[in-house]
Structure formats: structure tokens, C-alpha cells
CSV table of C-alpha atoms in Angstrom, one decimal:
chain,number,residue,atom,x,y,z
A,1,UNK,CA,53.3,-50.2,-11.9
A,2,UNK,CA,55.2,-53.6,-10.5
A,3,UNK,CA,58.4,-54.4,-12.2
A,4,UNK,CA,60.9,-57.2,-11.8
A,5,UNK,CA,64.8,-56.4,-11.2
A,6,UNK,CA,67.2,-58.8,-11.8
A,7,UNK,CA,71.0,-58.4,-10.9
A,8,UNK,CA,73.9,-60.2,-11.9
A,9,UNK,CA,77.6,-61.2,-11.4
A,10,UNK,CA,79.6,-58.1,-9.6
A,11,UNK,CA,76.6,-55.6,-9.3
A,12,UNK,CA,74.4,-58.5,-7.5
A,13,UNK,CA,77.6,-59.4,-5.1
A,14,UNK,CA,77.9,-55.5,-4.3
A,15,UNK,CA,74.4,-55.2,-4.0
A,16,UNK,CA,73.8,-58.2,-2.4
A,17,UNK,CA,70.6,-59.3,-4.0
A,18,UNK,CA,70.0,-60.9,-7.0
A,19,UNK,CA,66.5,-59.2,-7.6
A,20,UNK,CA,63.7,-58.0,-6.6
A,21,UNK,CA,60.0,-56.9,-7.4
A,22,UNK,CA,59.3,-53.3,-7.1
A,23,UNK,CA,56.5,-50.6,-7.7
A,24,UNK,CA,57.5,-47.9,-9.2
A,25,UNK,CA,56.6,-44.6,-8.5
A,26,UNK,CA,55.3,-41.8,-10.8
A,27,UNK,CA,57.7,-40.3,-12.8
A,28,UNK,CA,59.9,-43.6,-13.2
A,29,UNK,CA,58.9,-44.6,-16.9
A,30,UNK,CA,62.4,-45.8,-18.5
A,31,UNK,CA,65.5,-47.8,-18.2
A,32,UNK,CA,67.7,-44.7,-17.0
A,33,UNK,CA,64.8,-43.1,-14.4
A,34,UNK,CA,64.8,-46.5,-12.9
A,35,UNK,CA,68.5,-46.9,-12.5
A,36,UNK,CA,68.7,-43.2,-11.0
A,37,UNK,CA,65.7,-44.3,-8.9
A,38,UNK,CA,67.8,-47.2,-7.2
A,39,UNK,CA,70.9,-45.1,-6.9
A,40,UNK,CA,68.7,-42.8,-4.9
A,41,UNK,CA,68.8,-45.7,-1.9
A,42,UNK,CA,72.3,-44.8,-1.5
A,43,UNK,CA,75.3,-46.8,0.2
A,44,UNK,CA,76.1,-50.0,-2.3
A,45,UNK,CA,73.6,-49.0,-4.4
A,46,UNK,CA,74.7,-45.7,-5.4
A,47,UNK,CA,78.2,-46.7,-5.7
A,48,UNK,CA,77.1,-49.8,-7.9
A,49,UNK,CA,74.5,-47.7,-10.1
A,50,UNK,CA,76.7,-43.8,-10.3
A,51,UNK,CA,76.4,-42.4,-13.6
A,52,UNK,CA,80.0,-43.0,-14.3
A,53,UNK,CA,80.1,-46.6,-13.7
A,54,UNK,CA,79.7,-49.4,-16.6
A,55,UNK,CA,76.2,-51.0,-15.9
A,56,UNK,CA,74.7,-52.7,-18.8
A,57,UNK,CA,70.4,-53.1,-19.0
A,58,UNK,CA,68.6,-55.7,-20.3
A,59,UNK,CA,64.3,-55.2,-20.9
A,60,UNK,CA,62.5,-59.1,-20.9
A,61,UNK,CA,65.7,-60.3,-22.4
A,62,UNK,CA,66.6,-57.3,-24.8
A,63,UNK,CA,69.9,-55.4,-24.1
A,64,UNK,CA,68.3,-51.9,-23.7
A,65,UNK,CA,69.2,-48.2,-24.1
A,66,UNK,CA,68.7,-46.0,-21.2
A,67,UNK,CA,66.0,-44.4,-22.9
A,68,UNK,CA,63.8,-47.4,-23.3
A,69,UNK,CA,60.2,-47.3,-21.4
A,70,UNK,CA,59.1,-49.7,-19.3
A,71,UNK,CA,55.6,-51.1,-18.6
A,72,UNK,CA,54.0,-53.3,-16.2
A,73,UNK,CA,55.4,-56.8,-15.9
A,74,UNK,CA,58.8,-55.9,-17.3
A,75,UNK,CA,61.9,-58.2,-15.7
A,76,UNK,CA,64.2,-55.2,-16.0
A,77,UNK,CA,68.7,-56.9,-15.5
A,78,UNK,CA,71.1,-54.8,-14.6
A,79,UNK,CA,74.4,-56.2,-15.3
A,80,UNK,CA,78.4,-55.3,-15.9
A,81,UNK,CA,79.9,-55.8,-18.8
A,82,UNK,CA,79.7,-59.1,-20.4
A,83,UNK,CA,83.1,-61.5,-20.2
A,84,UNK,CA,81.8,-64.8,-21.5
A,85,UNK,CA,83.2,-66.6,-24.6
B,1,UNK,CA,70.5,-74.6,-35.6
B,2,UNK,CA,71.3,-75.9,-31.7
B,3,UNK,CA,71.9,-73.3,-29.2
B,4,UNK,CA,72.7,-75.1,-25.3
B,5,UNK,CA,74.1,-73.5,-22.4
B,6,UNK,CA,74.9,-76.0,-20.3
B,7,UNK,CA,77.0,-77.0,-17.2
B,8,UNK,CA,78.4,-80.1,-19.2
B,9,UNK,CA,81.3,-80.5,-21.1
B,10,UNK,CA,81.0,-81.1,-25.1
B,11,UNK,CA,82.3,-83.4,-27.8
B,12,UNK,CA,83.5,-81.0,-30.9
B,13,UNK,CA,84.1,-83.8,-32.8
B,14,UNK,CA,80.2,-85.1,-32.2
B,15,UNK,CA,79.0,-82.0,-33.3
B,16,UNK,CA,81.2,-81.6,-35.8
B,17,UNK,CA,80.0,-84.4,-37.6
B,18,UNK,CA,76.5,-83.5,-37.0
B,19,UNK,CA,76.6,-80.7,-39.0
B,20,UNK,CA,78.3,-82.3,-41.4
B,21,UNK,CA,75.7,-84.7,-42.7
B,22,UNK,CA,73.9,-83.0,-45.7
B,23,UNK,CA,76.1,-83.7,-48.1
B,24,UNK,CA,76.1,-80.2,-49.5
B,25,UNK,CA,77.8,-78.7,-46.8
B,26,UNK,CA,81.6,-78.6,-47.8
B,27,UNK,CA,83.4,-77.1,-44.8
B,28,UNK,CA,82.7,-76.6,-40.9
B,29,UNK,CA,84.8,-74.2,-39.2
B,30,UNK,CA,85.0,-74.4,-35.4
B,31,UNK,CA,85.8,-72.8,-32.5
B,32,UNK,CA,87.0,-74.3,-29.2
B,33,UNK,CA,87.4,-71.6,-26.3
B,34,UNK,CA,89.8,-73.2,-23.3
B,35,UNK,CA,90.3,-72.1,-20.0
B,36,UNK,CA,93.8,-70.4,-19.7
B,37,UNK,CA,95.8,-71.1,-16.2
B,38,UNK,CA,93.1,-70.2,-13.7
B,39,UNK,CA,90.3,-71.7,-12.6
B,40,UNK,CA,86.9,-69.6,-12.6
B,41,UNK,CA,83.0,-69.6,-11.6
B,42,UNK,CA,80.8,-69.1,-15.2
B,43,UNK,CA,77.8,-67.2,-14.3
B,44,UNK,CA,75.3,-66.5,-17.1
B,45,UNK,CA,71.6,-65.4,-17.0
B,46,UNK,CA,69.3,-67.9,-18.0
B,47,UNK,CA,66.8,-67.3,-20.9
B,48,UNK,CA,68.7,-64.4,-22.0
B,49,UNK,CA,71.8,-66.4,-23.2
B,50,UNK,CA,69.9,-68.3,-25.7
B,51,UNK,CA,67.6,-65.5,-26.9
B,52,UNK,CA,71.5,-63.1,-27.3
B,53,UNK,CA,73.2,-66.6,-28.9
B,54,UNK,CA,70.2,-66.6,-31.4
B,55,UNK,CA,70.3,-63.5,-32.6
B,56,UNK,CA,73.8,-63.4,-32.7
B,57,UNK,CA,73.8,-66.7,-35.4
B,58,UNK,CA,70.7,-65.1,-37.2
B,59,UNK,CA,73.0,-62.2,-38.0
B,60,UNK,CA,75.8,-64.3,-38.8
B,61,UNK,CA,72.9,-66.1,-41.3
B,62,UNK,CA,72.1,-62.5,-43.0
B,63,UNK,CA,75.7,-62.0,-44.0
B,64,UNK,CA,77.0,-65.2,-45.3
B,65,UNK,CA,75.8,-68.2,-46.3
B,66,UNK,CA,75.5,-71.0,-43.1
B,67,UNK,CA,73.7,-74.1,-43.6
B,68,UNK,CA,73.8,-75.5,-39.8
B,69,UNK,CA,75.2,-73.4,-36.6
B,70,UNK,CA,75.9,-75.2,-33.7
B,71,UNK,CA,76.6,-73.1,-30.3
B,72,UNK,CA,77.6,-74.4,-26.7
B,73,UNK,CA,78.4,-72.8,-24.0
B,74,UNK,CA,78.8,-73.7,-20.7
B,75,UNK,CA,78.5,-72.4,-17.3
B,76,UNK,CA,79.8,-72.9,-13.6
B,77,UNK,CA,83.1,-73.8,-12.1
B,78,UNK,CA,85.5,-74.4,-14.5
B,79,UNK,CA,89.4,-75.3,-14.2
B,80,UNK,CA,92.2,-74.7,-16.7
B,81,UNK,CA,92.0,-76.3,-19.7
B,82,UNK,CA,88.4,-77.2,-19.8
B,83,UNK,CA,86.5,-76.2,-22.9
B,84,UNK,CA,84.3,-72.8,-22.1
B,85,UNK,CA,82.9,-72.8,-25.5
B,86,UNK,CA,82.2,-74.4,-29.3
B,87,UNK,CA,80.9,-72.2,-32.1
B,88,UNK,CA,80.7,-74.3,-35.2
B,89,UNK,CA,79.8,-73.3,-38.5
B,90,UNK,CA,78.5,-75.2,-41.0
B,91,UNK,CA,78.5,-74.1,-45.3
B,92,UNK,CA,79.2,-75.0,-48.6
B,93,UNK,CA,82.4,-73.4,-48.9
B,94,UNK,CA,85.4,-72.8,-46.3
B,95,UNK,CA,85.3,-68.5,-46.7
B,96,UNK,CA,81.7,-68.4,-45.6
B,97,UNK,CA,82.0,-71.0,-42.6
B,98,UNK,CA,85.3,-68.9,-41.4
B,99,UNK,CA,83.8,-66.0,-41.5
B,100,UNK,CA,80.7,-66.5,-40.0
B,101,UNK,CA,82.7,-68.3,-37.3
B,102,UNK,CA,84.5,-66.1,-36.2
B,103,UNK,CA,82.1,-63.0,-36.4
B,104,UNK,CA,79.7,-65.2,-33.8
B,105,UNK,CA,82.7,-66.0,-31.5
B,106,UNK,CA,83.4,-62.1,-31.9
B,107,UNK,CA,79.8,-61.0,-31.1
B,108,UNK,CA,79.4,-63.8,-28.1
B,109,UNK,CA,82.5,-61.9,-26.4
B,110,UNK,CA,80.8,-58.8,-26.8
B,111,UNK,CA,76.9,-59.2,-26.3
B,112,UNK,CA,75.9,-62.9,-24.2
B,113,UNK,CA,75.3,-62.0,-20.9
B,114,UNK,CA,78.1,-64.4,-19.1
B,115,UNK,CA,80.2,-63.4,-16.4
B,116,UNK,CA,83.6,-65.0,-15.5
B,117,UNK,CA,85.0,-65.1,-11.9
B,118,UNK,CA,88.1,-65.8,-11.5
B,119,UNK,CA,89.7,-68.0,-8.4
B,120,UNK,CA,93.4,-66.8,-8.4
B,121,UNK,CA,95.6,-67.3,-5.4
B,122,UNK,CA,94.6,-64.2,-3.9
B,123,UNK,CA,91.0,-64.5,-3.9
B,124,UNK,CA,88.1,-64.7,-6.3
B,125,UNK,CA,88.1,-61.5,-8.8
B,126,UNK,CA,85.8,-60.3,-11.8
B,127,UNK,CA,87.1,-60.6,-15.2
B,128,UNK,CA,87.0,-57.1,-16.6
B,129,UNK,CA,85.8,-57.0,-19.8
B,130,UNK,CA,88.4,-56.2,-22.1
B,131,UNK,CA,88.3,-53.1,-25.2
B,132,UNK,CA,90.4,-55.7,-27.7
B,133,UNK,CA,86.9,-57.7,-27.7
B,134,UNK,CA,85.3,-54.5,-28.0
B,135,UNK,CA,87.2,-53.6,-31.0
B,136,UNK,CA,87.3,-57.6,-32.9
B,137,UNK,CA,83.5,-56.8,-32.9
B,138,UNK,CA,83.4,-53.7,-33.8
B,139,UNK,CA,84.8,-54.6,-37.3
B,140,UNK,CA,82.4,-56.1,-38.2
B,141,UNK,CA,79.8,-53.0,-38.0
B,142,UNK,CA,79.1,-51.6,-41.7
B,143,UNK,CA,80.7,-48.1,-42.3
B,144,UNK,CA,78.3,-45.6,-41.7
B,145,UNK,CA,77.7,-43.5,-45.2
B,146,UNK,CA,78.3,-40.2,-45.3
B,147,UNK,CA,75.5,-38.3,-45.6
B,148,UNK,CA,74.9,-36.7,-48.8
B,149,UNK,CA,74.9,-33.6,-49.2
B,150,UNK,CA,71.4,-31.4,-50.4
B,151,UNK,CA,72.4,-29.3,-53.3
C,1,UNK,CA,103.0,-80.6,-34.3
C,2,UNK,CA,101.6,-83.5,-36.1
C,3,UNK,CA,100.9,-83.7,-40.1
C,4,UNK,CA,99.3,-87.1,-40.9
C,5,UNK,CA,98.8,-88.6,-44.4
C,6,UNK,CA,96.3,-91.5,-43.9
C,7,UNK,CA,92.9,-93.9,-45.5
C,8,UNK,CA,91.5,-93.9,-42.4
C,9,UNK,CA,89.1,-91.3,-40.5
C,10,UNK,CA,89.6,-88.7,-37.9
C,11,UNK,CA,87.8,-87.7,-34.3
C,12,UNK,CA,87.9,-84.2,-34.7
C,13,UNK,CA,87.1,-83.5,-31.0
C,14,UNK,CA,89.8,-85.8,-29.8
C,15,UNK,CA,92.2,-84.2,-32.1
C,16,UNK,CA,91.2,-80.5,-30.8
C,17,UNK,CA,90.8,-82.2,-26.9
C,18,UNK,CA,94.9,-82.6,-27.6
C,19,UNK,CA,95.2,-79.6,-28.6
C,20,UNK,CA,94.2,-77.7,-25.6
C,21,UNK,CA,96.0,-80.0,-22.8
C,22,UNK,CA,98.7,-76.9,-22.3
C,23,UNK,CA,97.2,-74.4,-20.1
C,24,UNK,CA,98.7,-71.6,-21.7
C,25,UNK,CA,96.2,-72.4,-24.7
C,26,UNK,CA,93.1,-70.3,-24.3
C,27,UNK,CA,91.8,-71.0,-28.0
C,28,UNK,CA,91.5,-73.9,-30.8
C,29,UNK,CA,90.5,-73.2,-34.0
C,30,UNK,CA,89.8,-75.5,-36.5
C,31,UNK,CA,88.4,-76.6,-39.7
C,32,UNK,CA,87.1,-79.9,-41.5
C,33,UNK,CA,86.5,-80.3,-45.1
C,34,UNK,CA,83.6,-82.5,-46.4
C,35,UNK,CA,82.9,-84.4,-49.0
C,36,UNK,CA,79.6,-82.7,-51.3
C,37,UNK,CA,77.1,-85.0,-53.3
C,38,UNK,CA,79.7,-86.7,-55.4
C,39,UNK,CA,82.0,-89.5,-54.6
C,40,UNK,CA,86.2,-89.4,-55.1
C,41,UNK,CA,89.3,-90.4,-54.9
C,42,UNK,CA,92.0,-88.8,-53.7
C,43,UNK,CA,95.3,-89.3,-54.9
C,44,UNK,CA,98.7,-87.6,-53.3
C,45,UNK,CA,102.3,-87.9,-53.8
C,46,UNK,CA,103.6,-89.9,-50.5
C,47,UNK,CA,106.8,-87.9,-49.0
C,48,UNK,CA,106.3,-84.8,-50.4
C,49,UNK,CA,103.0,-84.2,-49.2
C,50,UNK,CA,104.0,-84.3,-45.6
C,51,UNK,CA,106.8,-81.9,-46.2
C,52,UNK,CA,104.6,-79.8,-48.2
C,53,UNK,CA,102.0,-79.3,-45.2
C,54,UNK,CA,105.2,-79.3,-42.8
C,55,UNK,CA,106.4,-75.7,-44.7
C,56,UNK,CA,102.8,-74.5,-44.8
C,57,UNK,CA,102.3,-75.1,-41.0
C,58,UNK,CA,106.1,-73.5,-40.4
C,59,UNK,CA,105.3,-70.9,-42.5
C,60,UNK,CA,101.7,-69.6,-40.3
C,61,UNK,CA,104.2,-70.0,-37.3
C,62,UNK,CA,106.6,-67.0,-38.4
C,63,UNK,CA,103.2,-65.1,-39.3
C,64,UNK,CA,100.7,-65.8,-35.9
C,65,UNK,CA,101.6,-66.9,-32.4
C,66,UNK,CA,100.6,-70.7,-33.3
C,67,UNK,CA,100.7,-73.1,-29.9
C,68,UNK,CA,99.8,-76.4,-31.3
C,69,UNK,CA,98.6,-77.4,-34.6
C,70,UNK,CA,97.2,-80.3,-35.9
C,71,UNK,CA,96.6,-81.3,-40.2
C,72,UNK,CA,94.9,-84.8,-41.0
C,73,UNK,CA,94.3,-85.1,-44.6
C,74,UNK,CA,93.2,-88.3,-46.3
C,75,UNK,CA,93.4,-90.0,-49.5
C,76,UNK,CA,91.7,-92.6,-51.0
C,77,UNK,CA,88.4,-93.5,-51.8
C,78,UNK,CA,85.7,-91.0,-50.2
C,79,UNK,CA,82.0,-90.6,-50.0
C,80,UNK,CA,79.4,-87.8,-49.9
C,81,UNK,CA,79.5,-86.7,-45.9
C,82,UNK,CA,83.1,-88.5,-45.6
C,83,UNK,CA,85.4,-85.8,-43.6
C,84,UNK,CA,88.2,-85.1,-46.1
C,85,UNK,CA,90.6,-82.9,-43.7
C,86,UNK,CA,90.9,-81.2,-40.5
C,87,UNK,CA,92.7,-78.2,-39.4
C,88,UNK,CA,93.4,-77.3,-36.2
C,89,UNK,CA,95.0,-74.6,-34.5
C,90,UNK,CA,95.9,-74.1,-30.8
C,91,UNK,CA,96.8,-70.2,-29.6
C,92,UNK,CA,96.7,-68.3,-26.3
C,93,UNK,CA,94.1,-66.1,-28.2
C,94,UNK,CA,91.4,-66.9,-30.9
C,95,UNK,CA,92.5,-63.8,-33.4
C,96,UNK,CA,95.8,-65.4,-34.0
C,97,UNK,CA,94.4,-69.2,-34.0
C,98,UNK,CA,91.8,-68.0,-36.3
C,99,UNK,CA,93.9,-66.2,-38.7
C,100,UNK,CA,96.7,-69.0,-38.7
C,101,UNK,CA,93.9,-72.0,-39.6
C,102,UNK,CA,92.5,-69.9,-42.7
C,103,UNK,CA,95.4,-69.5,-44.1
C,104,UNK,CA,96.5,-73.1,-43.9
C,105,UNK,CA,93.8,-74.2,-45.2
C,106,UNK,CA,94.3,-71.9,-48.0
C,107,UNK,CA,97.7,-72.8,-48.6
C,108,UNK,CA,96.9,-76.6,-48.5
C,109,UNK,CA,94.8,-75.9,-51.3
C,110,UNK,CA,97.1,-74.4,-53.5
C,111,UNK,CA,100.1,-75.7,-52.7
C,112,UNK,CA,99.9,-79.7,-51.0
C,113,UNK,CA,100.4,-82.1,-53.7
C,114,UNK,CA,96.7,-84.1,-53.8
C,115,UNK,CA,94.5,-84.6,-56.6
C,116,UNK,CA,91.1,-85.0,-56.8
C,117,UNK,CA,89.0,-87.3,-59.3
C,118,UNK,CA,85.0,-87.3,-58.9
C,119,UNK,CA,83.4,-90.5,-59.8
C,120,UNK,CA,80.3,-88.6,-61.2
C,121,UNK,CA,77.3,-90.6,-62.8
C,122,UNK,CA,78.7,-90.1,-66.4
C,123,UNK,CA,82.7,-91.0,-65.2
C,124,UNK,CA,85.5,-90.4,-63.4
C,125,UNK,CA,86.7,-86.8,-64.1
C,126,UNK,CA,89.6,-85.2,-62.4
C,127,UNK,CA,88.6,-81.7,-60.5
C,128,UNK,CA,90.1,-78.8,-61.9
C,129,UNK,CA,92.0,-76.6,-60.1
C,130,UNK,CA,90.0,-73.1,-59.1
C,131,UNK,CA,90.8,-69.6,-59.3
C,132,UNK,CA,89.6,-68.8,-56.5
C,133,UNK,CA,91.8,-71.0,-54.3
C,134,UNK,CA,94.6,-69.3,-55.8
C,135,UNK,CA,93.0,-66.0,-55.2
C,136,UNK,CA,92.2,-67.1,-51.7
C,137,UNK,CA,95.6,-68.2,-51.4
C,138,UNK,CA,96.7,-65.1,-52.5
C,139,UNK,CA,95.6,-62.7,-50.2
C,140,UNK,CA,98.1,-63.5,-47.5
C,141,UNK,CA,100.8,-62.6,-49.8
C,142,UNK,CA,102.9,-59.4,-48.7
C,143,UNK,CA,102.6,-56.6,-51.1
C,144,UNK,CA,106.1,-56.3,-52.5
C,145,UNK,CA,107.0,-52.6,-51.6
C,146,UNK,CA,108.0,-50.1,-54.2
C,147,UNK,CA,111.0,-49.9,-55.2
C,148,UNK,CA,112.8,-47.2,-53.5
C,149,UNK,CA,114.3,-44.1,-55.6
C,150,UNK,CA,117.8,-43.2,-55.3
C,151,UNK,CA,117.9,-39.9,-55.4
D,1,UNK,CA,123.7,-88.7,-65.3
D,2,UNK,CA,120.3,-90.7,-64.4
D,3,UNK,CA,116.7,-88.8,-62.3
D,4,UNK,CA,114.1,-90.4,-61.5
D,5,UNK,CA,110.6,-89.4,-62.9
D,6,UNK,CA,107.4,-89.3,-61.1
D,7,UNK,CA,104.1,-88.8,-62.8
D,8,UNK,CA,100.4,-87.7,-60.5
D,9,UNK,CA,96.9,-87.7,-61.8
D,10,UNK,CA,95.6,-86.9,-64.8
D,11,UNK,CA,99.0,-86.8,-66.0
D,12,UNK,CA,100.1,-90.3,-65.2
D,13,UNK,CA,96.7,-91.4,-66.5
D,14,UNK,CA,97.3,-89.4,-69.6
D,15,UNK,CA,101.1,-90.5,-70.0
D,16,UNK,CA,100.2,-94.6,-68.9
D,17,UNK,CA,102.9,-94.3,-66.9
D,18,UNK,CA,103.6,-93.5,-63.0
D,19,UNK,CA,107.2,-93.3,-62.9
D,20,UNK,CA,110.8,-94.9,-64.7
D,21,UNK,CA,114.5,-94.1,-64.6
D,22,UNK,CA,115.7,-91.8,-67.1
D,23,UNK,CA,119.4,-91.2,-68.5
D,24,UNK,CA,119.4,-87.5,-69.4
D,25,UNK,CA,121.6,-86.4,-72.5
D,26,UNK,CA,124.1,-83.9,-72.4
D,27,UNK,CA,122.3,-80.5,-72.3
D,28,UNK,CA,119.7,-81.4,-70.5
D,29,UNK,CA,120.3,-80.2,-67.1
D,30,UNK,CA,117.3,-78.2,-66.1
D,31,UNK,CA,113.5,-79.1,-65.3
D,32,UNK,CA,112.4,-77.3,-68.6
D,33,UNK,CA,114.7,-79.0,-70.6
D,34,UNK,CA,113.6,-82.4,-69.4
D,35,UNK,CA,109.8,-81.1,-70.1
D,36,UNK,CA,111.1,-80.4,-73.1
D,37,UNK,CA,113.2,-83.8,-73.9
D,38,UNK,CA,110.1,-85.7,-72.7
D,39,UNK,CA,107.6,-83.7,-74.7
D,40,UNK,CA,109.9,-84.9,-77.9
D,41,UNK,CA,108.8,-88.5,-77.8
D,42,UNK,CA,105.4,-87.3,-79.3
D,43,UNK,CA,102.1,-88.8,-79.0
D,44,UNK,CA,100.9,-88.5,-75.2
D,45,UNK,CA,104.1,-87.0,-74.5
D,46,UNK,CA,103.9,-83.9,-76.4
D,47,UNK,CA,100.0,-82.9,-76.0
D,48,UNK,CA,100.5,-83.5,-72.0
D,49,UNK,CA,103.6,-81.7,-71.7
D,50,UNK,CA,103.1,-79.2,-74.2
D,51,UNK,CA,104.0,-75.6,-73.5
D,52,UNK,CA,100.5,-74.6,-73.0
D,53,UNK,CA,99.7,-77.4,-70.4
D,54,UNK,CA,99.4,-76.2,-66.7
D,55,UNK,CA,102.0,-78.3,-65.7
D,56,UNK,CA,103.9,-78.3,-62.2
D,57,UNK,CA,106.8,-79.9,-61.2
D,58,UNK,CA,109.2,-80.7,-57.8
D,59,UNK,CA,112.8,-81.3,-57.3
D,60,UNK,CA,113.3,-83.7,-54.6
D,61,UNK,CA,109.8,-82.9,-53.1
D,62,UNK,CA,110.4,-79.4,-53.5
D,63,UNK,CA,108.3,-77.7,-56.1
D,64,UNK,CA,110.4,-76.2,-58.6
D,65,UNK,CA,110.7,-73.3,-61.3
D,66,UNK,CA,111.3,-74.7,-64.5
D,67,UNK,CA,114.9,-72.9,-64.5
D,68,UNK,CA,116.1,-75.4,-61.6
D,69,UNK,CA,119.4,-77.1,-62.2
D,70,UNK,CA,118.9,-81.2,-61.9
D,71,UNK,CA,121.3,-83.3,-60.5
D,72,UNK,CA,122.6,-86.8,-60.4
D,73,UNK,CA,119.9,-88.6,-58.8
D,74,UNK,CA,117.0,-86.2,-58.5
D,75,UNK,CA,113.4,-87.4,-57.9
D,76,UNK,CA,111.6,-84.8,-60.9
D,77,UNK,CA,108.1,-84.9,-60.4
D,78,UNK,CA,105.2,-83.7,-63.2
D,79,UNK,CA,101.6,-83.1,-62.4
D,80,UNK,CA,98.5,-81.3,-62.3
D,81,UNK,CA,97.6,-77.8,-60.1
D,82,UNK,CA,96.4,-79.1,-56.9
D,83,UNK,CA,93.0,-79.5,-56.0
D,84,UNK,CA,93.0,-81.0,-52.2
D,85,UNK,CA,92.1,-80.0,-49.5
């Protein structure tokens, strides 16, 4: 199934993308399998997306738990921390 | 209710006195967030802003009693002293309007997805996001009962 | 500082815009009372009202780290809708402007010499004084330590 | 020695009076004393100022306890509890 990645502040300059559509393969069905799944491409991206690092996930809009499942369609963010206000 | 994220400045006083116009509203309290010595780049992501902002002020309506809630924030370069943000509360009564005020600023700091760069002397540099904001809304989370205990 | 006395009406934003002209101030809190439903007057005892707000305002200095800080309060006749006061606080950080701005307010209401008469449909009647002002008032107050035994 | 007497609100309304010069007698030298010298001219006087009565007063624009010592000259103000704000 096709999913939509969005990326913002720090993690899009490290990455160097702001997003992206994306099929994902078998196996990939939540927040936390997708994240591991783009770590996985290594360089910026496993740096940006290590277990250990702060990255905050958003499902259409929703901030999400790692656990959450995704379906088709889905504009999945990835983002750090938030600093507005 | 009038949630805007918005490149924009803002008139506080405008607003004010927009929420203040049914006359059974008593008090508004307000927030005005400034930014402090350095200039900085407000990034934010569209759509999910005013859905976060929303929620946020539809809590704040479950706990106390708010008659109007007014909520700008803008985005993009930004230099010191320019407003970053108004929360503004209207309600009968002055505890309920503070209160609710200040629990939306809290939850904004912790949960609206905007990002602030800053452009120091030495280069342009994330603002890390800080645990005091963590904590100012943690207080506001209910105590967890214990659980009782089966006989 | 500035403590005004006046008939006239206030521009809340320009008020809180002057507040936030030092870059070292990073938050403005502030507050505006309304008129509800019924018409007023409101009377006040020239002189010592000014120094009356003037200790309350000194008095949240010693307590928060207060910037800037701004009380309009008007007398005279008023209308439903018609902004009766503002409070408005200026602090590097929005815990301390927060706290400072409720508890003037708090202390205005208990303690600044101004009298309130409504003109309701069936008179003029001078507005009581509440309880819970004073209670609200009252829980900035230090608890006065035990005594300490001598042993 | 002579004080001047101010009177707010319901209290003026109730007394007719906002204000006058007052020569006190000899043992009147605090504010409850002059409460009480006042409340002695009856009528108005005595139900407003009465013991019972929620009744503040100031010393110079300095609210006072009804044990403060007046002076020469004093501005003694009687009124209401406050309700602005």
C-alpha cells in the first residue's frame, strides 16, 4: 500500500526532503515498522530516525503512538519535538 | 471560537474586544508571546496546527467554563520583539478565563506542531524543546487513581 | 510602570504592544474586566486609589520576576460590554507573567478603593462585596509558620 | 486637634454627606474612637457606623486598623468593602 511521508523542521534539513510517497512493503503495517523501515536506508536517515533519537509521528494530522497502524492513503509526519508558542 | 495561523501580525486589543461583546462575558484573559533577543524562522505544518490548536481549546472548554477562545499564531521570520502568539480567553468570571488561558498556552508549547529556528550570530540553530514546558503541561494531567485493591 | 485612574477607554493591544518594546520580554500577560448585562457607576477615592494599585503592583514585584506592568481602571458611568480594567503584565517567561497578573487582579479586588453601584431596572443598588474575592485574594497569602518550640 | 473626614459610597449616600472638618475632643485619638464619636450623633450616624457594620477605613490613603493613632491633620476615610475591579 502507497503512503505519504511528510518531514519537518530539523529531520527534513538532515534528511533533506520534505516528503515523499512511498509503497510499503509487506510486513510494514504501523507507525514504528515504518520509521525502522526508513532507518534501514542508512546514512542521514538512520542517524535522523535511531531508536534513541526524539522523533515525534503524526497519522492524517493525529500525533500518533508507535504502535498505531497505517492504511492506504495515510500522510504519515515525522517531526522533532515541538518548540512553538 | 477563531483559530488562524498566519504569517501576519495581530491586534490583541481587536480581539480582545471581540470576545468581549456578549455582555455576559465578565473577564478575558490574554496571552501575548514576544520574541526574546533573537531573530528566528517559524516553521509550522499546515492543517495540523489548526486541527492540534482545536483540540487543545476543546479541552480547555471541558474543564472550565469559556464562552469565546481566540488563538493566533503566526509563522515565518520573525525578529525580537514581534508578537509570536495571542491566546485569549473569554468567560464570565476572571478564575475560569485564567485558567483556561494559561492551560492552552501550556498545551500549545507542548503539542502544536511549530518549529523555531533561530538566526544567532553564529548561524541558524534549532530551538530544542525545553522539559520546563514539558513539566507546565504536565500539571495539568489528572492524577492517575490508584487502583483498588480486589478483596 | 504606569497605574492610570481615568473616564475614558483603553486600547488593550496598544497597551500590551508597549509592553513588549524591551527585548528581554518574551511574555505579556494580561487581563480585562467587562461590564455583564447591567449598567454602573463606578465610584473611587482619587489619590488613594493610585497608591493603592501602586503597593499591589510593588507587592507582585517582590513575589515574580515582573518586567513591565500596566493597570487602567476606570470610573464613572459604564455600560454592558464597556471594558472596566486591564491588567497587564510583561516578564521574560509566561509562568511568572501569568502568576503576577492573577494575583493583581485579585488584590485590586479586595483591596483598591472603588465602589460599584448597578443601575438595575428596579434602582440603583450598590454591589456587595463577595466572599469569594476575598477567598481569591486569599490564596496568595503565606501560611504563617508554626510557632517554633523552645525546647 | 482638627482631621479631615472622607465618606465613599453607600456610606456617603447613607450619611448625606461626602466629607467636613472635624475638631476631635480630648480622648479621641484613634480611628475607633472617632467611629465611635461619630456613631454618637445618632440617626444615620449610628446605624451606618454601628459596630456590626462592615466598615473600612484609611489613614492618609493608607487603610488602617481601627487601633491607629490619628494625628493633627489626618485625611480619615470611612467606607464600604471594595467591589472594583
Amino acid at each position: 500500500m502507497k503512503v505519504k511521508l511528510l518531514f519537518f523542521a530539523g529531520l527534513r534539513e538532515q534528511l533533506g526532503v520534505a516528503g515523499e510517497d512511498i509503497e510499503l512493503p509487506e510486513g510494514v503495517g504501523t507507525v514504528a515498522a515504518l520509521r525502522s523501515h526508513l532507518a534501514k536506508r542508512g546514512g542521514a536517515w538512520r542517524e535522523a530516525l535511531a531508536e534513541g533519537r526524539l522523533v515525534r509521528m503524526s497519522v492524517n494530522q493525529d500525533m500518533a503512538n508507535p504502535s498505531a497502524a497505517l492504511r492506504a492513503g495515510d500522510e504519515v509526519a515525522f517531526f522533532p519535538p515541538v518548540t512553538g508558542g | 471560537m477563531k483559530i488562524s495561523v498566519q504569517r501576519q501580525d495581530f491586534d490583541a486589543g481587536a480581539e480582545i474586544r471581540a470576545l468581549s461583546r456578549d455582555p455576559k462575558v465578565g473577564a478575558v484573559a490574554s496571552f501575548v508571546g514576544v520574541v526574546r533577543e533573537v531573530a528566528m524562522m517559524l516553521e509550522h505544518y499546515p492543517g495540523m496546527t489548526e486541527r492540534e490548536i482545536g483540540r487543545i481549546v476543546e479541552e480547555a472548554g471541558t474543564r472550565w467554563k469559556v464562552m469565546d477562545c481566540t488563538v493566533i499564531h503566526r509563522h515565518g521570520e520573525l525578529k525580537p520583539t514581534d508578537q509570536i502568539v495571542l491566546v485569549a480567553v473569554a468567560s464570565a468570571h476572571r478564575g475560569d478565563a485564567f485558567a483556561a488561558c494559561e492551560f492552552i498556552m501550556d498545551y500549545l508549547k507542548t503539542r502544536a506542531p511549530f518549529w523555531k529556528k533561530e538566526r544567532t550570530a553564529l548561524g541558524a540553530r534549532w530551538v530544542e524543546a525545553r522539559a520546563s514546558d514539558d513539566a507546565a503541561a504536565e500539571r495539568w494531567q489528572p492524577r492517575i487513581a490508584e487502583p483498588k485493591k480486589v478483596g
